[in-house]
Amino acid sequence: MMINCKESAVRSSQLRDRQLKGIRKVELWYHLLICQFCRIYGKQIGMLGNLSRKLGEVTGSSTTPVEGLKDIKLPEDAKARIKNRLSTN
Amino acid sequence: MPQVSSKVGDDAGARDRSPDPSGWVDLHGDALYRFAILRVGDPHAAEDLVQETFLSALRAADRFEGKSSVRTWLIAILKYKIVDHFRTTAVEVRASDLAVWEEEDDEEFFDKRGHWKRAVREWRGSPDELVENKDFWRVFQSCLTKLPEAHRRAFALREIDGRDSEEICEILSITPANYWVMIHRARSRLRKCLDANWFRRDLERG
C-alpha cells in the first residue's frame, strides 16, 4: 500500500494527465496524506502547467502581449530577410 | 485592397483585418516569433518558421475572408508549421537514453529509499503575476531550453498547447511509455531549475 516519494512524483505527473486510476491512485492519495514534500511537489508541477498554459494563451492570442514578453522580438536582420523573401514571391 | 495601418507594433497588428501583406512583418513578426520561440526553443528555427508562415499566408492571401484578425489567421498557420517542424525533424529517443536520464535524475532528487534528498519548499506568486515579470520569463525560457530536445517538445505540446498524449505520441513518433517518462522528467527538471534559479532566490530576496 505504501509507495515512496520517487514513485509518488511519477504518479503525480500521471495524475495531472488524468492517467492514474484505481489502486495506483489510492496509493498516491495515501502517500500524499502523510508526505508534505510530495504535496508541495504536486502543487508545483500543477503551477508549472498553469504557467505554461498561460504563456501559451498570451502568445497565441491576437491581443497585445503581456509586459513580461514584450522584449522578445524578431531580430531586425531576420525581419529584413523575410521582407526580402516576401517581396520576391 | 485596403492598406495596412502605418502604425507599427502589437496593438496595431492585433486588430488588423486586412490581408495586405506589405506590412505583415512589422505588424505581426514579433508576435509570431514569440509564439514560435516558446515552442521550438531554437531562435533560428523560430525565425525560419515565421518566414515560412508569411510565405504560406502570402500564397493563401486571396482565400483570407477576414472572419478573424490577420494575426489570428497567421498564428493558425504557424501552429501547423510548428507541428510539421516537429514531425520532419524528429528527435530519436532511445530507451537506453531515457534509462540513463532517469537514473541521473533519481540519484539527484531521491535517496536510496526513494525519499526526497532535499526539502521541497512552497513557491510564492501566481502564474498571472509571474507571466508579467520579464526576469521570471528569462529564467523560465532558459530552464526550458536546458531540457533535452525531445523532452522539451513533449512538454511544449502538452503543457503550453494542451494537446493530449495520443496526439503528442503521433507528432513526435514515440510510444506512450516513452511519452510518460519524458513528460515526467521534463516537469521534474523544469521544476528543479525554476526552484533553484527563481523561487529559492525569491525567498532569499525576501
PDB file of N, CA, C and O in Angstrom, chain A residues 14-83:
ATOM      1  N   GLN A  14       1.363  11.600 -13.702  1.00  0.00           N
ATOM      2  CA  GLN A  14       0.299  10.870 -14.411  1.00  0.00           C
ATOM      3  C   GLN A  14      -1.078  11.373 -13.995  1.00  0.00           C
ATOM      4  O   GLN A  14      -1.992  11.448 -14.814  1.00  0.00           O
ATOM      5  N   LEU A  15      -1.207  11.746 -12.721  1.00  0.00           N
ATOM      6  CA  LEU A  15      -2.487  12.275 -12.229  1.00  0.00           C
ATOM      7  C   LEU A  15      -2.837  13.566 -12.967  1.00  0.00           C
ATOM      8  O   LEU A  15      -3.978  13.799 -13.340  1.00  0.00           O
ATOM      9  N   ARG A  16      -1.812  14.382 -13.190  1.00  0.00           N
ATOM     10  CA  ARG A  16      -2.027  15.645 -13.899  1.00  0.00           C
ATOM     11  C   ARG A  16      -2.556  15.404 -15.313  1.00  0.00           C
ATOM     12  O   ARG A  16      -3.288  16.207 -15.852  1.00  0.00           O
ATOM     13  N   ASP A  17      -2.149  14.287 -15.914  1.00  0.00           N
ATOM     14  CA  ASP A  17      -2.616  13.953 -17.258  1.00  0.00           C
ATOM     15  C   ASP A  17      -3.837  13.032 -17.227  1.00  0.00           C
ATOM     16  O   ASP A  17      -4.171  12.423 -18.241  1.00  0.00           O
ATOM     17  N   ARG A  18      -4.450  12.905 -16.068  1.00  0.00           N
ATOM     18  CA  ARG A  18      -5.647  12.073 -15.882  1.00  0.00           C
ATOM     19  C   ARG A  18      -5.419  10.626 -16.333  1.00  0.00           C
ATOM     20  O   ARG A  18      -6.286  10.005 -16.925  1.00  0.00           O
ATOM     21  N   GLN A  19      -4.219  10.134 -16.086  1.00  0.00           N
ATOM     22  CA  GLN A  19      -3.906   8.769 -16.494  1.00  0.00           C
ATOM     23  C   GLN A  19      -3.771   7.839 -15.294  1.00  0.00           C
ATOM     24  O   GLN A  19      -3.341   6.699 -15.458  1.00  0.00           O
ATOM     25  N   LEU A  20      -4.101   8.316 -14.116  1.00  0.00           N
ATOM     26  CA  LEU A  20      -3.926   7.495 -12.921  1.00  0.00           C
ATOM     27  C   LEU A  20      -5.283   7.002 -12.448  1.00  0.00           C
ATOM     28  O   LEU A  20      -6.199   7.801 -12.230  1.00  0.00           O
ATOM     29  N   LYS A  21      -5.388   5.693 -12.299  1.00  0.00           N
ATOM     30  CA  LYS A  21      -6.690   5.128 -11.923  1.00  0.00           C
ATOM     31  C   LYS A  21      -6.527   4.040 -10.861  1.00  0.00           C
ATOM     32  O   LYS A  21      -5.427   3.550 -10.624  1.00  0.00           O
ATOM     33  N   GLY A  22      -7.660   3.677 -10.236  1.00  0.00           N
ATOM     34  CA  GLY A  22      -7.725   2.512  -9.351  1.00  0.00           C
ATOM     35  C   GLY A  22      -6.775   2.573  -8.174  1.00  0.00           C
ATOM     36  O   GLY A  22      -6.569   3.617  -7.554  1.00  0.00           O
ATOM     37  N   ILE A  23      -6.175   1.414  -7.904  1.00  0.00           N
ATOM     38  CA  ILE A  23      -5.340   1.261  -6.721  1.00  0.00           C
ATOM     39  C   ILE A  23      -4.117   2.179  -6.761  1.00  0.00           C
ATOM     40  O   ILE A  23      -3.658   2.681  -5.730  1.00  0.00           O
ATOM     41  N   ARG A  24      -3.619   2.450  -7.988  1.00  0.00           N
ATOM     42  CA  ARG A  24      -2.440   3.332  -8.110  1.00  0.00           C
ATOM     43  C   ARG A  24      -2.774   4.749  -7.634  1.00  0.00           C
ATOM     44  O   ARG A  24      -1.946   5.436  -7.054  1.00  0.00           O
ATOM     45  N   LYS A  25      -4.019   5.155  -7.883  1.00  0.00           N
ATOM     46  CA  LYS A  25      -4.452   6.484  -7.440  1.00  0.00           C
ATOM     47  C   LYS A  25      -4.642   6.510  -5.914  1.00  0.00           C
ATOM     48  O   LYS A  25      -4.241   7.462  -5.238  1.00  0.00           O
ATOM     49  N   VAL A  26      -5.230   5.444  -5.402  1.00  0.00           N
ATOM     50  CA  VAL A  26      -5.456   5.356  -3.948  1.00  0.00           C
ATOM     51  C   VAL A  26      -4.111   5.380  -3.218  1.00  0.00           C
ATOM     52  O   VAL A  26      -3.944   6.078  -2.205  1.00  0.00           O
ATOM     53  N   GLU A  27      -3.136   4.650  -3.774  1.00  0.00           N
ATOM     54  CA  GLU A  27      -1.811   4.616  -3.145  1.00  0.00           C
ATOM     55  C   GLU A  27      -1.171   6.006  -3.133  1.00  0.00           C
ATOM     56  O   GLU A  27      -0.518   6.383  -2.169  1.00  0.00           O
ATOM     57  N   LEU A  28      -1.388   6.741  -4.229  1.00  0.00           N
ATOM     58  CA  LEU A  28      -0.831   8.100  -4.277  1.00  0.00           C
ATOM     59  C   LEU A  28      -1.499   8.981  -3.222  1.00  0.00           C
ATOM     60  O   LEU A  28      -0.814   9.679  -2.470  1.00  0.00           O
ATOM     61  N   TRP A  29      -2.833   8.941  -3.140  1.00  0.00           N
ATOM     62  CA  TRP A  29      -3.533   9.773  -2.160  1.00  0.00           C
ATOM     63  C   TRP A  29      -3.089   9.438  -0.738  1.00  0.00           C
ATOM     64  O   TRP A  29      -2.908  10.322   0.094  1.00  0.00           O
ATOM     65  N   TYR A  30      -2.899   8.143  -0.486  1.00  0.00           N
ATOM     66  CA  TYR A  30      -2.474   7.717   0.846  1.00  0.00           C
ATOM     67  C   TYR A  30      -1.086   8.310   1.165  1.00  0.00           C
ATOM     68  O   TYR A  30      -0.855   8.818   2.259  1.00  0.00           O
ATOM     69  N   HIS A  31      -0.200   8.255   0.170  1.00  0.00           N
ATOM     70  CA  HIS A  31       1.143   8.807   0.376  1.00  0.00           C
ATOM     71  C   HIS A  31       1.066  10.328   0.602  1.00  0.00           C
ATOM     72  O   HIS A  31       1.746  10.871   1.478  1.00  0.00           O
ATOM     73  N   LEU A  32       0.232  10.998  -0.187  1.00  0.00           N
ATOM     74  CA  LEU A  32       0.131  12.463  -0.080  1.00  0.00           C
ATOM     75  C   LEU A  32      -0.408  12.892   1.287  1.00  0.00           C
ATOM     76  O   LEU A  32      -0.085  13.974   1.778  1.00  0.00           O
ATOM     77  N   LEU A  33      -1.234  12.024   1.868  1.00  0.00           N
ATOM     78  CA  LEU A  33      -1.777  12.340   3.198  1.00  0.00           C
ATOM     79  C   LEU A  33      -0.676  12.509   4.224  1.00  0.00           C
ATOM     80  O   LEU A  33      -0.777  13.322   5.144  1.00  0.00           O
ATOM     81  N   ILE A  34       0.379  11.710   4.054  1.00  0.00           N
ATOM     82  CA  ILE A  34       1.419  11.709   5.091  1.00  0.00           C
ATOM     83  C   ILE A  34       2.701  12.423   4.664  1.00  0.00           C
ATOM     84  O   ILE A  34       3.618  12.563   5.468  1.00  0.00           O
ATOM     85  N   CYS A  35       2.790  12.850   3.398  1.00  0.00           N
ATOM     86  CA  CYS A  35       4.059  13.432   2.928  1.00  0.00           C
ATOM     87  C   CYS A  35       3.858  14.865   2.431  1.00  0.00           C
ATOM     88  O   CYS A  35       3.352  15.099   1.332  1.00  0.00           O
ATOM     89  N   GLN A  36       4.316  15.806   3.239  1.00  0.00           N
ATOM     90  CA  GLN A  36       4.148  17.224   2.893  1.00  0.00           C
ATOM     91  C   GLN A  36       4.959  17.593   1.646  1.00  0.00           C
ATOM     92  O   GLN A  36       4.489  18.341   0.794  1.00  0.00           O
ATOM     93  N   PHE A  37       6.184  17.054   1.528  1.00  0.00           N
ATOM     94  CA  PHE A  37       7.029  17.404   0.372  1.00  0.00           C
ATOM     95  C   PHE A  37       6.369  16.980  -0.940  1.00  0.00           C
ATOM     96  O   PHE A  37       6.439  17.700  -1.940  1.00  0.00           O
ATOM     97  N   CYS A  38       5.770  15.821  -0.946  1.00  0.00           N
ATOM     98  CA  CYS A  38       5.123  15.353  -2.181  1.00  0.00           C
ATOM     99  C   CYS A  38       3.860  16.159  -2.481  1.00  0.00           C
ATOM    100  O   CYS A  38       3.514  16.357  -3.652  1.00  0.00           O
ATOM    101  N   ARG A  39       3.175  16.616  -1.432  1.00  0.00           N
ATOM    102  CA  ARG A  39       2.008  17.504  -1.669  1.00  0.00           C
ATOM    103  C   ARG A  39       2.480  18.793  -2.332  1.00  0.00           C
ATOM    104  O   ARG A  39       1.874  19.275  -3.278  1.00  0.00           O
ATOM    105  N   ILE A  40       3.589  19.335  -1.817  1.00  0.00           N
ATOM    106  CA  ILE A  40       4.121  20.576  -2.410  1.00  0.00           C
ATOM    107  C   ILE A  40       4.588  20.317  -3.844  1.00  0.00           C
ATOM    108  O   ILE A  40       4.332  21.115  -4.752  1.00  0.00           O
ATOM    109  N   TYR A  41       5.261  19.176  -4.051  1.00  0.00           N
ATOM    110  CA  TYR A  41       5.728  18.838  -5.402  1.00  0.00           C
ATOM    111  C   TYR A  41       4.540  18.798  -6.383  1.00  0.00           C
ATOM    112  O   TYR A  41       4.605  19.350  -7.482  1.00  0.00           O
ATOM    113  N   GLY A  42       3.455  18.165  -5.960  1.00  0.00           N
ATOM    114  CA  GLY A  42       2.263  18.078  -6.815  1.00  0.00           C
ATOM    115  C   GLY A  42       1.727  19.461  -7.152  1.00  0.00           C
ATOM    116  O   GLY A  42       1.327  19.739  -8.303  1.00  0.00           O
ATOM    117  N   LYS A  43       1.713  20.347  -6.142  1.00  0.00           N
ATOM    118  CA  LYS A  43       1.250  21.722  -6.377  1.00  0.00           C
ATOM    119  C   LYS A  43       2.176  22.443  -7.363  1.00  0.00           C
ATOM    120  O   LYS A  43       1.737  23.210  -8.208  1.00  0.00           O
ATOM    121  N   GLN A  44       3.468  22.172  -7.221  1.00  0.00           N
ATOM    122  CA  GLN A  44       4.435  22.869  -8.093  1.00  0.00           C
ATOM    123  C   GLN A  44       4.330  22.431  -9.547  1.00  0.00           C
ATOM    124  O   GLN A  44       4.400  23.273 -10.452  1.00  0.00           O
ATOM    125  N   ILE A  45       4.151  21.142  -9.795  1.00  0.00           N
ATOM    126  CA  ILE A  45       4.026  20.751 -11.210  1.00  0.00           C
ATOM    127  C   ILE A  45       2.674  21.216 -11.758  1.00  0.00           C
ATOM    128  O   ILE A  45       2.545  21.495 -12.948  1.00  0.00           O
ATOM    129  N   GLY A  46       1.694  21.358 -10.859  1.00  0.00           N
ATOM    130  CA  GLY A  46       0.415  21.953 -11.288  1.00  0.00           C
ATOM    131  C   GLY A  46       0.607  23.412 -11.677  1.00  0.00           C
ATOM    132  O   GLY A  46       0.085  23.879 -12.692  1.00  0.00           O
ATOM    133  N   MET A  47       1.398  24.115 -10.880  1.00  0.00           N
ATOM    134  CA  MET A  47       1.658  25.528 -11.168  1.00  0.00           C
ATOM    135  C   MET A  47       2.471  25.681 -12.462  1.00  0.00           C
ATOM    136  O   MET A  47       2.223  26.599 -13.249  1.00  0.00           O
ATOM    137  N   LEU A  48       3.424  24.763 -12.659  1.00  0.00           N
ATOM    138  CA  LEU A  48       4.192  24.770 -13.917  1.00  0.00           C
ATOM    139  C   LEU A  48       3.257  24.655 -15.117  1.00  0.00           C
ATOM    140  O   LEU A  48       3.411  25.341 -16.121  1.00  0.00           O
ATOM    141  N   GLY A  49       2.287  23.745 -14.987  1.00  0.00           N
ATOM    142  CA  GLY A  49       1.318  23.553 -16.065  1.00  0.00           C
ATOM    143  C   GLY A  49       0.469  24.796 -16.278  1.00  0.00           C
ATOM    144  O   GLY A  49       0.255  25.230 -17.417  1.00  0.00           O
ATOM    145  N   ASN A  50      -0.005  25.398 -15.174  1.00  0.00           N
ATOM    146  CA  ASN A  50      -0.839  26.606 -15.287  1.00  0.00           C
ATOM    147  C   ASN A  50      -0.055  27.761 -15.901  1.00  0.00           C
ATOM    148  O   ASN A  50      -0.577  28.509 -16.731  1.00  0.00           O
ATOM    149  N   LEU A  51       1.188  27.860 -15.486  1.00  0.00           N
ATOM    150  CA  LEU A  51       2.050  28.921 -16.013  1.00  0.00           C
ATOM    151  C   LEU A  51       2.305  28.717 -17.507  1.00  0.00           C
ATOM    152  O   LEU A  51       2.231  29.667 -18.302  1.00  0.00           O
ATOM    153  N   SER A  52       2.591  27.490 -17.887  1.00  0.00           N
ATOM    154  CA  SER A  52       2.851  27.187 -19.298  1.00  0.00           C
ATOM    155  C   SER A  52       1.609  27.446 -20.144  1.00  0.00           C
ATOM    156  O   SER A  52       1.689  27.984 -21.249  1.00  0.00           O
ATOM    157  N   ARG A  53       0.462  27.051 -19.617  1.00  0.00           N
ATOM    158  CA  ARG A  53      -0.804  27.277 -20.343  1.00  0.00           C
ATOM    159  C   ARG A  53      -1.057  28.765 -20.511  1.00  0.00           C
ATOM    160  O   ARG A  53      -1.498  29.219 -21.562  1.00  0.00           O
ATOM    161  N   LYS A  54      -0.742  29.503 -19.452  1.00  0.00           N
ATOM    162  CA  LYS A  54      -0.914  30.958 -19.502  1.00  0.00           C
ATOM    163  C   LYS A  54      -0.009  31.557 -20.587  1.00  0.00           C
ATOM    164  O   LYS A  54      -0.446  32.408 -21.377  1.00  0.00           O
ATOM    165  N   LEU A  55       1.232  31.098 -20.628  1.00  0.00           N
ATOM    166  CA  LEU A  55       2.162  31.569 -21.665  1.00  0.00           C
ATOM    167  C   LEU A  55       1.651  31.192 -23.050  1.00  0.00           C
ATOM    168  O   LEU A  55       1.741  31.969 -23.996  1.00  0.00           O
ATOM    169  N   GLY A  56       1.106  29.983 -23.160  1.00  0.00           N
ATOM    170  CA  GLY A  56       0.538  29.545 -24.430  1.00  0.00           C
ATOM    171  C   GLY A  56      -0.610  30.437 -24.858  1.00  0.00           C
ATOM    172  O   GLY A  56      -0.733  30.812 -26.028  1.00  0.00           O
ATOM    173  N   GLU A  57      -1.449  30.808 -23.894  1.00  0.00           N
ATOM    174  CA  GLU A  57      -2.606  31.658 -24.205  1.00  0.00           C
ATOM    175  C   GLU A  57      -2.178  33.056 -24.631  1.00  0.00           C
ATOM    176  O   GLU A  57      -2.676  33.597 -25.599  1.00  0.00           O
ATOM    177  N   VAL A  58      -1.240  33.637 -23.876  1.00  0.00           N
ATOM    178  CA  VAL A  58      -0.879  35.024 -24.193  1.00  0.00           C
ATOM    179  C   VAL A  58      -0.076  35.130 -25.487  1.00  0.00           C
ATOM    180  O   VAL A  58      -0.187  36.117 -26.198  1.00  0.00           O
ATOM    181  N   THR A  59       0.697  34.086 -25.814  1.00  0.00           N
ATOM    182  CA  THR A  59       1.422  34.154 -27.094  1.00  0.00           C
ATOM    183  C   THR A  59       0.505  33.769 -28.249  1.00  0.00           C
ATOM    184  O   THR A  59       0.744  34.160 -29.388  1.00  0.00           O
ATOM    185  N   GLY A  60      -0.536  33.012 -27.957  1.00  0.00           N
ATOM    186  CA  GLY A  60      -1.433  32.563 -29.023  1.00  0.00           C
ATOM    187  C   GLY A  60      -2.594  33.494 -29.282  1.00  0.00           C
ATOM    188  O   GLY A  60      -3.316  33.336 -30.269  1.00  0.00           O
ATOM    189  N   SER A  61      -2.774  34.474 -28.419  1.00  0.00           N
ATOM    190  CA  SER A  61      -3.908  35.376 -28.616  1.00  0.00           C
ATOM    191  C   SER A  61      -3.514  36.493 -29.568  1.00  0.00           C
ATOM    192  O   SER A  61      -2.337  36.741 -29.806  1.00  0.00           O
ATOM    193  N   SER A  62      -4.522  37.156 -30.097  1.00  0.00           N
ATOM    194  CA  SER A  62      -4.226  38.231 -31.049  1.00  0.00           C
ATOM    195  C   SER A  62      -4.130  39.575 -30.349  1.00  0.00           C
ATOM    196  O   SER A  62      -4.051  40.611 -30.981  1.00  0.00           O
ATOM    197  N   THR A  63      -4.149  39.547 -29.032  1.00  0.00           N
ATOM    198  CA  THR A  63      -4.087  40.815 -28.299  1.00  0.00           C
ATOM    199  C   THR A  63      -2.642  41.209 -27.998  1.00  0.00           C
ATOM    200  O   THR A  63      -1.718  40.465 -28.277  1.00  0.00           O
ATOM    201  N   THR A  64      -2.485  42.373 -27.443  1.00  0.00           N
ATOM    202  CA  THR A  64      -1.152  42.873 -27.099  1.00  0.00           C
ATOM    203  C   THR A  64      -0.494  41.939 -26.092  1.00  0.00           C
ATOM    204  O   THR A  64      -1.154  41.459 -25.175  1.00  0.00           O
ATOM    205  N   PRO A  65       0.801  41.640 -26.243  1.00  0.00           N
ATOM    206  CA  PRO A  65       1.457  40.723 -25.309  1.00  0.00           C
ATOM    207  C   PRO A  65       1.563  41.303 -23.906  1.00  0.00           C
ATOM    208  O   PRO A  65       1.553  42.513 -23.740  1.00  0.00           O
ATOM    209  N   VAL A  66       1.684  40.410 -22.937  1.00  0.00           N
ATOM    210  CA  VAL A  66       1.863  40.869 -21.566  1.00  0.00           C
ATOM    211  C   VAL A  66       3.258  41.491 -21.443  1.00  0.00           C
ATOM    212  O   VAL A  66       4.150  41.219 -22.242  1.00  0.00           O
ATOM    213  N   GLU A  67       3.411  42.293 -20.407  1.00  0.00           N
ATOM    214  CA  GLU A  67       4.651  43.053 -20.206  1.00  0.00           C
ATOM    215  C   GLU A  67       5.895  42.153 -20.200  1.00  0.00           C
ATOM    216  O   GLU A  67       6.917  42.476 -20.795  1.00  0.00           O
ATOM    217  N   GLY A  68       5.779  41.015 -19.543  1.00  0.00           N
ATOM    218  CA  GLY A  68       6.939  40.138 -19.394  1.00  0.00           C
ATOM    219  C   GLY A  68       7.491  39.585 -20.688  1.00  0.00           C
ATOM    220  O   GLY A  68       8.617  39.112 -20.735  1.00  0.00           O
ATOM    221  N   LEU A  69       6.695  39.606 -21.754  1.00  0.00           N
ATOM    222  CA  LEU A  69       7.133  39.003 -23.013  1.00  0.00           C
ATOM    223  C   LEU A  69       7.444  40.027 -24.090  1.00  0.00           C
ATOM    224  O   LEU A  69       7.867  39.657 -25.189  1.00  0.00           O
ATOM    225  N   LYS A  70       7.244  41.292 -23.789  1.00  0.00           N
ATOM    226  CA  LYS A  70       7.372  42.321 -24.828  1.00  0.00           C
ATOM    227  C   LYS A  70       8.790  42.444 -25.385  1.00  0.00           C
ATOM    228  O   LYS A  70       8.978  42.891 -26.509  1.00  0.00           O
ATOM    229  N   ASP A  71       9.785  42.068 -24.584  1.00  0.00           N
ATOM    230  CA  ASP A  71      11.174  42.202 -25.041  1.00  0.00           C
ATOM    231  C   ASP A  71      11.558  41.160 -26.077  1.00  0.00           C
ATOM    232  O   ASP A  71      12.607  41.283 -26.713  1.00  0.00           O
ATOM    233  N   ILE A  72      10.754  40.128 -26.216  1.00  0.00           N
ATOM    234  CA  ILE A  72      11.092  39.078 -27.185  1.00  0.00           C
ATOM    235  C   ILE A  72      10.614  39.525 -28.558  1.00  0.00           C
ATOM    236  O   ILE A  72       9.408  39.612 -28.811  1.00  0.00           O
ATOM    237  N   LYS A  73      11.570  39.814 -29.422  1.00  0.00           N
ATOM    238  CA  LYS A  73      11.227  40.360 -30.744  1.00  0.00           C
ATOM    239  C   LYS A  73      11.980  39.625 -31.831  1.00  0.00           C
ATOM    240  O   LYS A  73      13.104  39.163 -31.608  1.00  0.00           O
ATOM    241  N   LEU A  74      11.370  39.563 -32.973  1.00  0.00           N
ATOM    242  CA  LEU A  74      12.042  39.013 -34.150  1.00  0.00           C
ATOM    243  C   LEU A  74      13.240  39.919 -34.471  1.00  0.00           C
ATOM    244  O   LEU A  74      13.064  41.131 -34.625  1.00  0.00           O
ATOM    245  N   PRO A  75      14.463  39.352 -34.546  1.00  0.00           N
ATOM    246  CA  PRO A  75      15.644  40.196 -34.798  1.00  0.00           C
ATOM    247  C   PRO A  75      15.499  40.992 -36.100  1.00  0.00           C
ATOM    248  O   PRO A  75      14.889  40.521 -37.061  1.00  0.00           O
ATOM    249  N   GLU A  76      16.083  42.181 -36.095  1.00  0.00           N
ATOM    250  CA  GLU A  76      15.956  43.076 -37.256  1.00  0.00           C
ATOM    251  C   GLU A  76      16.499  42.449 -38.536  1.00  0.00           C
ATOM    252  O   GLU A  76      15.933  42.644 -39.608  1.00  0.00           O
ATOM    253  N   ASP A  77      17.624  41.722 -38.439  1.00  0.00           N
ATOM    254  CA  ASP A  77      18.169  41.110 -39.658  1.00  0.00           C
ATOM    255  C   ASP A  77      17.221  40.046 -40.210  1.00  0.00           C
ATOM    256  O   ASP A  77      17.088  39.890 -41.426  1.00  0.00           O
ATOM    257  N   ALA A  78      16.537  39.341 -39.313  1.00  0.00           N
ATOM    258  CA  ALA A  78      15.555  38.344 -39.772  1.00  0.00           C
ATOM    259  C   ALA A  78      14.364  39.044 -40.428  1.00  0.00           C
ATOM    260  O   ALA A  78      13.843  38.580 -41.452  1.00  0.00           O
ATOM    261  N   LYS A  79      13.952  40.181 -39.852  1.00  0.00           N
ATOM    262  CA  LYS A  79      12.839  40.944 -40.458  1.00  0.00           C
ATOM    263  C   LYS A  79      13.207  41.363 -41.877  1.00  0.00           C
ATOM    264  O   LYS A  79      12.402  41.229 -42.805  1.00  0.00           O
ATOM    265  N   ALA A  80      14.423  41.878 -42.032  1.00  0.00           N
ATOM    266  CA  ALA A  80      14.865  42.338 -43.355  1.00  0.00           C
ATOM    267  C   ALA A  80      14.901  41.168 -44.337  1.00  0.00           C
ATOM    268  O   ALA A  80      14.461  41.293 -45.485  1.00  0.00           O
ATOM    269  N   ARG A  81      15.405  40.035 -43.863  1.00  0.00           N
ATOM    270  CA  ARG A  81      15.491  38.857 -44.739  1.00  0.00           C
ATOM    271  C   ARG A  81      14.090  38.384 -45.165  1.00  0.00           C
ATOM    272  O   ARG A  81      13.850  38.074 -46.330  1.00  0.00           O
ATOM    273  N   ILE A  82      13.170  38.367 -44.218  1.00  0.00           N
ATOM    274  CA  ILE A  82      11.810  37.894 -44.523  1.00  0.00           C
ATOM    275  C   ILE A  82      11.100  38.866 -45.467  1.00  0.00           C
ATOM    276  O   ILE A  82      10.429  38.444 -46.414  1.00  0.00           O
ATOM    277  N   LYS A  83      11.290  40.151 -45.216  1.00  0.00           N
ATOM    278  CA  LYS A  83      10.672  41.152 -46.116  1.00  0.00           C
ATOM    279  C   LYS A  83      11.183  40.957 -47.535  1.00  0.00           C
ATOM    280  O   LYS A  83      10.418  41.026 -48.499  1.00  0.00           O
TER     281      LYS A  83
END
